[in-house]
Short mmCIF file of C-alpha atoms and ligand atoms in Angstrom, two decimals:
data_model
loop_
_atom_site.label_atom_id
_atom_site.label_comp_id
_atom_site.label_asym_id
_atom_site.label_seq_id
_atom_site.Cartn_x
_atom_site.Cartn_y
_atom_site.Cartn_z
CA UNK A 1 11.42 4.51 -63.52
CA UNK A 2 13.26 5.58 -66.38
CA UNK A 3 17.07 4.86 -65.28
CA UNK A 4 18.60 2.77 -63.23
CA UNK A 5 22.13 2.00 -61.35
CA UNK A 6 24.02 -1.25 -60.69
CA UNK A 7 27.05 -1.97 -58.56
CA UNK A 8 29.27 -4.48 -57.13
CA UNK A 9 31.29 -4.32 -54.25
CA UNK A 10 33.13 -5.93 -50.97
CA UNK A 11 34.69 -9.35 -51.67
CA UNK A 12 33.93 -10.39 -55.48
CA UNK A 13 32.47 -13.84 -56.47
CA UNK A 14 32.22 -16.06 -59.73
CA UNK A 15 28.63 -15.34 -61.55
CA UNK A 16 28.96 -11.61 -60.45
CA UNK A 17 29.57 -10.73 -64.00
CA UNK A 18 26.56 -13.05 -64.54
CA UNK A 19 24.23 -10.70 -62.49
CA UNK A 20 25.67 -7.37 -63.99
CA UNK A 21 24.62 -9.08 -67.40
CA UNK A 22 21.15 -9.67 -65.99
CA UNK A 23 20.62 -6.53 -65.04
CA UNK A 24 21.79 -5.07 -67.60
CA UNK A 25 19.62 -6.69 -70.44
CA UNK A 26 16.66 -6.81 -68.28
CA UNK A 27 16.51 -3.19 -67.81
CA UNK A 28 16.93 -2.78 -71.50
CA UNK A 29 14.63 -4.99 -72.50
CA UNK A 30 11.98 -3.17 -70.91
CA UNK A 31 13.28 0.54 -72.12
CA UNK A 32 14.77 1.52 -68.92
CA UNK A 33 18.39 2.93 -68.94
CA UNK A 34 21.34 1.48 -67.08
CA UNK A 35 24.57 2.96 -65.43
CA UNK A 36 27.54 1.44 -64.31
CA UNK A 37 28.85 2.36 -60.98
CA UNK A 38 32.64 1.51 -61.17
CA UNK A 39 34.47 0.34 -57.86
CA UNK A 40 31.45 -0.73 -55.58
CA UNK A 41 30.84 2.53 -53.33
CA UNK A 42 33.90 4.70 -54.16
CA UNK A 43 32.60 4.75 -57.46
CA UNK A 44 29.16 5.87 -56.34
CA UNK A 45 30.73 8.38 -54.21
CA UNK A 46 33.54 9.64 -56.97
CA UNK A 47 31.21 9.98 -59.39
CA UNK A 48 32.75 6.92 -61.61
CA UNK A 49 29.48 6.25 -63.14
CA UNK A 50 29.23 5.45 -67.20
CA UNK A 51 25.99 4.42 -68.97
CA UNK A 52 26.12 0.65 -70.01
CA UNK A 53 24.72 -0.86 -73.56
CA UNK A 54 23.83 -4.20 -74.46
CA UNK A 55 27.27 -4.78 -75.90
CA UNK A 56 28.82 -3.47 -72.70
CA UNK A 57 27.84 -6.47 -70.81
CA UNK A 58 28.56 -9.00 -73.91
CA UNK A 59 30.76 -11.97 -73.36
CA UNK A 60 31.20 -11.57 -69.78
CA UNK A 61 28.92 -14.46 -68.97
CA UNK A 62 31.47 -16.93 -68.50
CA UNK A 63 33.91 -14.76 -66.52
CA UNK A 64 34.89 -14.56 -62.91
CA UNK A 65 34.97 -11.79 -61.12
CA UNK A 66 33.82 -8.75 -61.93
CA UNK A 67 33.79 -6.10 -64.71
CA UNK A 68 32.54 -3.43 -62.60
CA UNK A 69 35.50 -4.04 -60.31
CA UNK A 70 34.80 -4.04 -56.48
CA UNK A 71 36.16 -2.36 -53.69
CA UNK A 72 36.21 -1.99 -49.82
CA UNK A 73 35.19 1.87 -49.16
CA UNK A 74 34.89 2.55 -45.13
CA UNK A 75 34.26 6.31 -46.21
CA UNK A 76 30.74 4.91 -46.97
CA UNK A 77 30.10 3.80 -43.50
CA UNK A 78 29.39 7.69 -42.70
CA UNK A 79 26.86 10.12 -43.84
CA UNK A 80 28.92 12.46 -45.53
CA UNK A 81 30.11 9.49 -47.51
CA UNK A 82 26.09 8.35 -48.31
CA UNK A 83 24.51 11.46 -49.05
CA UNK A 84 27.10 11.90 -51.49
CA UNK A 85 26.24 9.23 -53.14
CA UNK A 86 22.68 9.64 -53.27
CA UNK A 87 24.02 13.08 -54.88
CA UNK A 88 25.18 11.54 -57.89
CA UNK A 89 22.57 8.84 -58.17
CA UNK A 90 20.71 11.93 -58.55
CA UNK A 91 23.34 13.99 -60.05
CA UNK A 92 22.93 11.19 -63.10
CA UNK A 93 19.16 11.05 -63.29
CA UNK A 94 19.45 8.02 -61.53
CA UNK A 95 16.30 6.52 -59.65
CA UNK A 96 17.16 3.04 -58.38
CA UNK A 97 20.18 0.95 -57.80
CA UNK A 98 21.10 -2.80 -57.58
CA UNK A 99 24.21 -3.76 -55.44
CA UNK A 100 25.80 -7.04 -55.99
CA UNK A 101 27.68 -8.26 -53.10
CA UNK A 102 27.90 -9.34 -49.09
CA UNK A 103 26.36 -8.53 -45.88
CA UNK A 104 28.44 -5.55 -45.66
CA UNK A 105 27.33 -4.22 -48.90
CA UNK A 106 23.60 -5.18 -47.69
CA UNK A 107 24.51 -2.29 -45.02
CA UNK A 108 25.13 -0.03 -47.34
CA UNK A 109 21.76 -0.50 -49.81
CA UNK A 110 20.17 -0.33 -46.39
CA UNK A 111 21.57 2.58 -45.33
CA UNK A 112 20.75 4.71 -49.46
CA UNK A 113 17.33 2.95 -49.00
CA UNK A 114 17.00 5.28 -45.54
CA UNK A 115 18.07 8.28 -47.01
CA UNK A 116 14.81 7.77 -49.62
CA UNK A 117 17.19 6.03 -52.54
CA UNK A 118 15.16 2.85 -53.89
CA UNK A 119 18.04 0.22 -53.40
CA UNK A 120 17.82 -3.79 -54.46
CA UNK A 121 20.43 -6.24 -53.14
CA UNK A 122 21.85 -9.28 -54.83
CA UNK A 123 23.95 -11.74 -52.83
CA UNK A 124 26.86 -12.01 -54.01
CA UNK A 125 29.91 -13.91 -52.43
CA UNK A 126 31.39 -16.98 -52.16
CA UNK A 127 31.00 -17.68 -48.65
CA UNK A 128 27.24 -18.35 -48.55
CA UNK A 129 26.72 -16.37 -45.62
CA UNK A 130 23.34 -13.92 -46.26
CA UNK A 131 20.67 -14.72 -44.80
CA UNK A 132 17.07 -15.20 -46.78
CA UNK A 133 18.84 -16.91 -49.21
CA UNK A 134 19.54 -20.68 -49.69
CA UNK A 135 22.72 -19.87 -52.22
CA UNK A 136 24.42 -17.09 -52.49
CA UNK A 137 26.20 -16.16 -56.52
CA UNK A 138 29.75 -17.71 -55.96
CA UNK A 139 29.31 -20.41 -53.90
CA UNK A 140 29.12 -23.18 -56.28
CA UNK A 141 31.75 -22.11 -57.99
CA UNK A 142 34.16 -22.28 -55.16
CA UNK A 143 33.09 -25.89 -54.05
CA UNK A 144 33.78 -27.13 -57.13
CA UNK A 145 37.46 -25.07 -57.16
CA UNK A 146 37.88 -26.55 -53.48
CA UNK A 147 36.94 -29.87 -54.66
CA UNK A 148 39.36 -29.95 -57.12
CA UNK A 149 42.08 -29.20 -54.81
CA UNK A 150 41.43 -31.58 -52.47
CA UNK A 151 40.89 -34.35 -55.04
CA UNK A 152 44.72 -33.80 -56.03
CA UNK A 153 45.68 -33.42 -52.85
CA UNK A 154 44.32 -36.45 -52.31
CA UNK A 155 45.94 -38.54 -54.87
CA UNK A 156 49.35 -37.16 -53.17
CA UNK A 157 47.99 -37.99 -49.79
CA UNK A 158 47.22 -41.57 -50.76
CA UNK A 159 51.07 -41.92 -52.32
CA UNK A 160 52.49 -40.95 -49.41
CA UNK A 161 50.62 -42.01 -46.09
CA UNK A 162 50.04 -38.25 -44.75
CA UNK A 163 47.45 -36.53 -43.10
CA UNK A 164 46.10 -33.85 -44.97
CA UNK A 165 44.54 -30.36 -43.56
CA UNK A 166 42.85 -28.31 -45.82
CA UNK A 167 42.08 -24.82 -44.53
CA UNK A 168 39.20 -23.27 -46.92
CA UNK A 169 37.36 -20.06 -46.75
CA UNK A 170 33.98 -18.60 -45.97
CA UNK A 171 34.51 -15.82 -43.22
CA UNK A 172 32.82 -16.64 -40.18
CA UNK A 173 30.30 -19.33 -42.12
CA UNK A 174 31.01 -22.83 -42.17
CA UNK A 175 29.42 -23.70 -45.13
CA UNK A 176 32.06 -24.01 -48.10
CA UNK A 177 33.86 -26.43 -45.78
CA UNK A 178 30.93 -28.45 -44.78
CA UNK A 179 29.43 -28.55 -48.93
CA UNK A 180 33.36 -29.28 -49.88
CA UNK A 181 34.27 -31.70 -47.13
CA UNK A 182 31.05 -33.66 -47.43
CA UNK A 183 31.76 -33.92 -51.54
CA UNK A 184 34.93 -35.37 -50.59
CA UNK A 185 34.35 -37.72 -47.95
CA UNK A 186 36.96 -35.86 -45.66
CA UNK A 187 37.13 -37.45 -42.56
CA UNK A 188 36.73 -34.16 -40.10
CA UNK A 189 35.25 -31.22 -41.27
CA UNK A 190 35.43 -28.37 -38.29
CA UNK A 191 33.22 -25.16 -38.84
CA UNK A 192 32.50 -22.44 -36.30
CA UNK A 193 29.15 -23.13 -36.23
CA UNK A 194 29.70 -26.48 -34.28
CA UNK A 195 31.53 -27.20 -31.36
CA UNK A 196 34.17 -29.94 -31.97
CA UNK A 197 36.83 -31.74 -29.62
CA UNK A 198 40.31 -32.05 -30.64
CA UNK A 199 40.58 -35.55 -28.80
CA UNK A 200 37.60 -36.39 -31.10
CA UNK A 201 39.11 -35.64 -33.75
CA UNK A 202 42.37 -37.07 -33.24
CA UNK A 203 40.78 -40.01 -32.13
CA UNK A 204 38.96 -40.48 -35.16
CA UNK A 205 42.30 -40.47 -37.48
CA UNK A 206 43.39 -43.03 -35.35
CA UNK A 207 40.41 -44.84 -35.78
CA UNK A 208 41.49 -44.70 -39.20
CA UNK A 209 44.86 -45.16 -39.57
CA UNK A 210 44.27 -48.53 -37.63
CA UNK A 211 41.71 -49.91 -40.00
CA UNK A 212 44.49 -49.76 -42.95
CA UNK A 213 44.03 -45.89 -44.44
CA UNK A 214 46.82 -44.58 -45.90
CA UNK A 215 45.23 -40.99 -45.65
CA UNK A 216 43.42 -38.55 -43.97
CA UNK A 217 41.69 -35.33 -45.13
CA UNK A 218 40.50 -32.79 -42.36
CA UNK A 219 39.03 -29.58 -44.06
CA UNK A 220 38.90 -26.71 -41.80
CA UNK A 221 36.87 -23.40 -41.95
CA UNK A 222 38.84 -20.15 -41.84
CA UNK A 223 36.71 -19.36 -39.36
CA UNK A 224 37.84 -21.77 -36.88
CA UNK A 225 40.92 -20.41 -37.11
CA UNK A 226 44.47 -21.31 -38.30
CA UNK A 227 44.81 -24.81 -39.95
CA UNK A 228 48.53 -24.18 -39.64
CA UNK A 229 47.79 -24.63 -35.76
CA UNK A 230 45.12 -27.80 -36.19
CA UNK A 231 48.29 -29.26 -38.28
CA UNK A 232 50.43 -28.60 -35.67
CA UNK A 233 48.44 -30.38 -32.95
CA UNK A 234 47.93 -33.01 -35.35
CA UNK A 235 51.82 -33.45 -36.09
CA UNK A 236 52.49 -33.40 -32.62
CA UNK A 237 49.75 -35.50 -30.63
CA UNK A 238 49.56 -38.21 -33.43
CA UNK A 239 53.24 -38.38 -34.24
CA UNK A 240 51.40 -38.58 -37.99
CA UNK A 241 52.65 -36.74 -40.56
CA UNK A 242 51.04 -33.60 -41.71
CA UNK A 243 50.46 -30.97 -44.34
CA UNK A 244 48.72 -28.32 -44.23
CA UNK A 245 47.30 -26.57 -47.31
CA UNK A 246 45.85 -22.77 -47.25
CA UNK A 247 43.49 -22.53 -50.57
CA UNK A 248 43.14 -18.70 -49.95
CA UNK A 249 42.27 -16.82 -53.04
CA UNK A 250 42.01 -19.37 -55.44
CA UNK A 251 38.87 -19.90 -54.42
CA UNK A 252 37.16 -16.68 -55.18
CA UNK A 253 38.41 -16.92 -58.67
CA UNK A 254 37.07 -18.90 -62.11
CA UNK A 255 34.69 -19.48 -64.22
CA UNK A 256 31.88 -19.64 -62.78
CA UNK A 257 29.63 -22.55 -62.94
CA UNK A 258 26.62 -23.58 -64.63
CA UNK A 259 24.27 -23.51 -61.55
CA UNK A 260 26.45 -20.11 -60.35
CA UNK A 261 25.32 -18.23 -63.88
CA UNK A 262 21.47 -19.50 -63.88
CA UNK A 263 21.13 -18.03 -60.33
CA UNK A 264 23.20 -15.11 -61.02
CA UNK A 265 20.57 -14.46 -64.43
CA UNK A 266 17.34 -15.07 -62.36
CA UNK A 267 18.57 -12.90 -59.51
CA UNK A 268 19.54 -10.17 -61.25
CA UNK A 269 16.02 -10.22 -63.72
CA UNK A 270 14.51 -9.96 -60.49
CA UNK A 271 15.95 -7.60 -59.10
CA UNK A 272 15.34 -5.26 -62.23
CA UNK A 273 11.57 -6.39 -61.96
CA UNK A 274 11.36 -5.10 -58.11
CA UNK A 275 12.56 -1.68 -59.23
CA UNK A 276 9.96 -1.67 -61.35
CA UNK A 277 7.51 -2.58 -59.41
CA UNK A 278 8.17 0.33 -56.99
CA UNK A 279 9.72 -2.11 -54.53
CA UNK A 280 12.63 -0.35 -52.16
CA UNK A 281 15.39 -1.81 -49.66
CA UNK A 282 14.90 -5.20 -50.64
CA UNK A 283 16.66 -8.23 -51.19
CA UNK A 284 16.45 -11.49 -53.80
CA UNK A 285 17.26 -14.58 -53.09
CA UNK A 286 16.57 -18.11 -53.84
CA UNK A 287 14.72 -20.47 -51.37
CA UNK A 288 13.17 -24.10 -52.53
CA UNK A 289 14.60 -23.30 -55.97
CA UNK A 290 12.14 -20.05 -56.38
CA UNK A 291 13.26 -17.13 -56.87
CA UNK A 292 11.97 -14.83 -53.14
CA UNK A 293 12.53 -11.31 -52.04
CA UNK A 294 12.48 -10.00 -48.66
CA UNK A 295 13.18 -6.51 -47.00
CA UNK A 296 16.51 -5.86 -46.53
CA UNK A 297 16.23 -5.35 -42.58
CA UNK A 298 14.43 -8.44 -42.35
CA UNK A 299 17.89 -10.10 -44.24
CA UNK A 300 20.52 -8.47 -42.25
CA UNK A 301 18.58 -9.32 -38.90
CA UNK A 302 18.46 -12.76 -39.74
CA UNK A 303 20.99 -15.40 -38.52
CA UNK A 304 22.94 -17.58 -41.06
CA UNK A 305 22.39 -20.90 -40.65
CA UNK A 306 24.03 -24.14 -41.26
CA UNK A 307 22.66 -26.95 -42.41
CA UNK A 308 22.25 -29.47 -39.22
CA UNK A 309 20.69 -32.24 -41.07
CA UNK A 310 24.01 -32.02 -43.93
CA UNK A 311 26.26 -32.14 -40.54
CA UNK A 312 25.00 -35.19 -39.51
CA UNK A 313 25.18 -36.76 -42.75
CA UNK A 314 29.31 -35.65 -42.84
CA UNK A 315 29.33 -37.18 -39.88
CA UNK A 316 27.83 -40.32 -40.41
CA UNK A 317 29.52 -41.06 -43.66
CA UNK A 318 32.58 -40.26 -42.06
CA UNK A 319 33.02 -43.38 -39.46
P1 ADP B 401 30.89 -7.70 -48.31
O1 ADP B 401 29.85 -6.89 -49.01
O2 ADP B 401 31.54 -8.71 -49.19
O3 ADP B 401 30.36 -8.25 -47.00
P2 ADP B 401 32.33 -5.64 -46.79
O4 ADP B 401 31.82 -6.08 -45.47
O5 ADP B 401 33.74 -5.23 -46.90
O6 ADP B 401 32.11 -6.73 -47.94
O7 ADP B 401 31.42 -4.41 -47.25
C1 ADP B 401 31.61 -3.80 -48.51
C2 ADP B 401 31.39 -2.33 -48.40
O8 ADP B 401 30.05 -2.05 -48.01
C3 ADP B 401 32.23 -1.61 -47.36
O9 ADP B 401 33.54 -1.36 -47.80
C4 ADP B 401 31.44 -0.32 -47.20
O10 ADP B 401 31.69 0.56 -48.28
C5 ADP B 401 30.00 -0.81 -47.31
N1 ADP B 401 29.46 -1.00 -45.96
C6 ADP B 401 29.70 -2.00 -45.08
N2 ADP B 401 29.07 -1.81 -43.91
C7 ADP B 401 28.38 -0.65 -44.04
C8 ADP B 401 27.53 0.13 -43.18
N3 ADP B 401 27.26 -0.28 -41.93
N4 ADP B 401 27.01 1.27 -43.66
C9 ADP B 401 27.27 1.69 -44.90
N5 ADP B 401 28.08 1.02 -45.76
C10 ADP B 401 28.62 -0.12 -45.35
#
């Protein structure tokens, strides 16, 4: 393999620019040449494709987001839309590709690793929802960006006697508000993953409010649905006074962290390393702190997983 492709695409993540890096110098370092596919798939597919350096991918390390830019492209869903991206892989002299990004761009390496096109994917998103993979690139980042939040909110909370809800991200995963919640001793968390009782939970505030607290934090999962509405029922039911805060985007921006940009550098090495080694439609990922790869249908057939033993804990710590 003498050239090589890399990509990122669906919703970005902190540490993405971290991976692109990775794969970048890795490929170099072993003579191999690397292209830049601009604009996840619409790039591939438009032909926005420009050979990368070492310099190209200098001081990006420390950046969010991501310098390849990402995009949704439901043109790539159909064949038409595939093939003619496996036209300009080839088109460029292209022989394998890494894609940085979610399940749904997962689908996609799956799909140019059918049609013959030796495809790696990295995980990339902040909602550390692939399976085969303990952490996904991203999802430190935003706990620490959520924990922030809610540790200001917090100090507001306290002043003022309120109940607080804090609606956070992560699709249809529960994880960023389980990590987040449990790093800030909120008093509910509520994921999709687990079933929960509103008269539990409103029981438990009062449980609360009559040992002396002069706050409440419940973080919710996006994927439970609105926290507006959980407010609501609060506000009402309780007669307690409530706020609700949306984090939304914030969360998918920054810096990323320290633990974000190691995985992001050994995922993306290895990645590089299974092209070379002749490996197709596969993904990396990090399990145990080592670095694993698995085939790609294997990944997307999986279920994701939360952690049961970290729900109990969030519950117990939370009487
Ligand atoms: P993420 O990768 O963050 O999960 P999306 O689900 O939006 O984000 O997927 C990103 C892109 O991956 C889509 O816009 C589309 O181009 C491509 N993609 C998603 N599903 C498929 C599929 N079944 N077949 C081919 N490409 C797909």
């Amino acid at each position: 393999m003498k050239r090589i492709g890399v990509l990122t695409s669906g919703g970005d993540s902190p540490g993405m620019n971290a991976a692109i890096r990775a794969v970048v110098r890795k490929a170099i370092y072993h003579d191999i040449e690397v292209y830049g596919i601009y604009h996840g798939y619409t790039g591939l597919m438009n032909g926005n494709i420009k050979k990368m350096e070492i310099g190209s991918v200098a001081d990006i390390i420390h950046r969010g987001g991501t310098m390849l830019y990402s995009a949704r492209c439901p043109e790539f869903k159909t064949l038409e839309g595939q093939l003619k991206g496996v036209e300009n892989l080839k088109k460029f002299g292209i022989e394998g590709l890494v894609v940085i990004g979610g399940d749904g761009s997962y689908r996609g390496a799956q799909k140019l690793t059918g049609h013959g096109f030796p495809t790696i994917g990295i995980p990339g998103t902040i909602d550390n929802d692939i399976p085969g993979t303990d952490f996904t690139i991203g999802f430190d980042t935003a706990l620490n960006t959520v924990i922030q939040a809610i540790d200001k909110i917090r100090d507001t909370a306290t002043s003022h006697e309120r109940t607080y809800v804090i609606e956070v991200m992560g699709r249809d995963a529960g994880d960023i508000a389980l990590w987040s919640g449990l790093a800030d001793g909120a008093e509910s968390i509520l994921i999709p993953e687990e079933k929960f009782e509103m008269a539990d939970i409103l029981s438990r505030l009062k449980r609360g409010h009559d040992r002396g607290k002069r706050h409440s934090i419940i973080v919710v999962a996006e994927g439970v649905g609105s926290g507006v509405e959980i407010g609501k029922q609060i506000q009402e039911e309780m007669n307690m006074e409530t706020r609700v805060t949306v984090l939304g985007h914030v969360q998918r921006g920054g810096s990323p962290t320290a633990s974000d940009r190691v995985l992001a550098s050994r995922l993306g090495a290895r990645a590089v390393e299974l092209l070379l080694e002749g490996a197709e439609g596969r993904t990396v990922g990090i399990q145990k702190n080592e670095i694993v790869d698995l085939d790609i249908n294997e990944a997307l057939a999986l279920p994701h997983e939360v952690n049961q033993k970290m729900c109990q804990l969030a519950r117990e710590l939370s009487i």
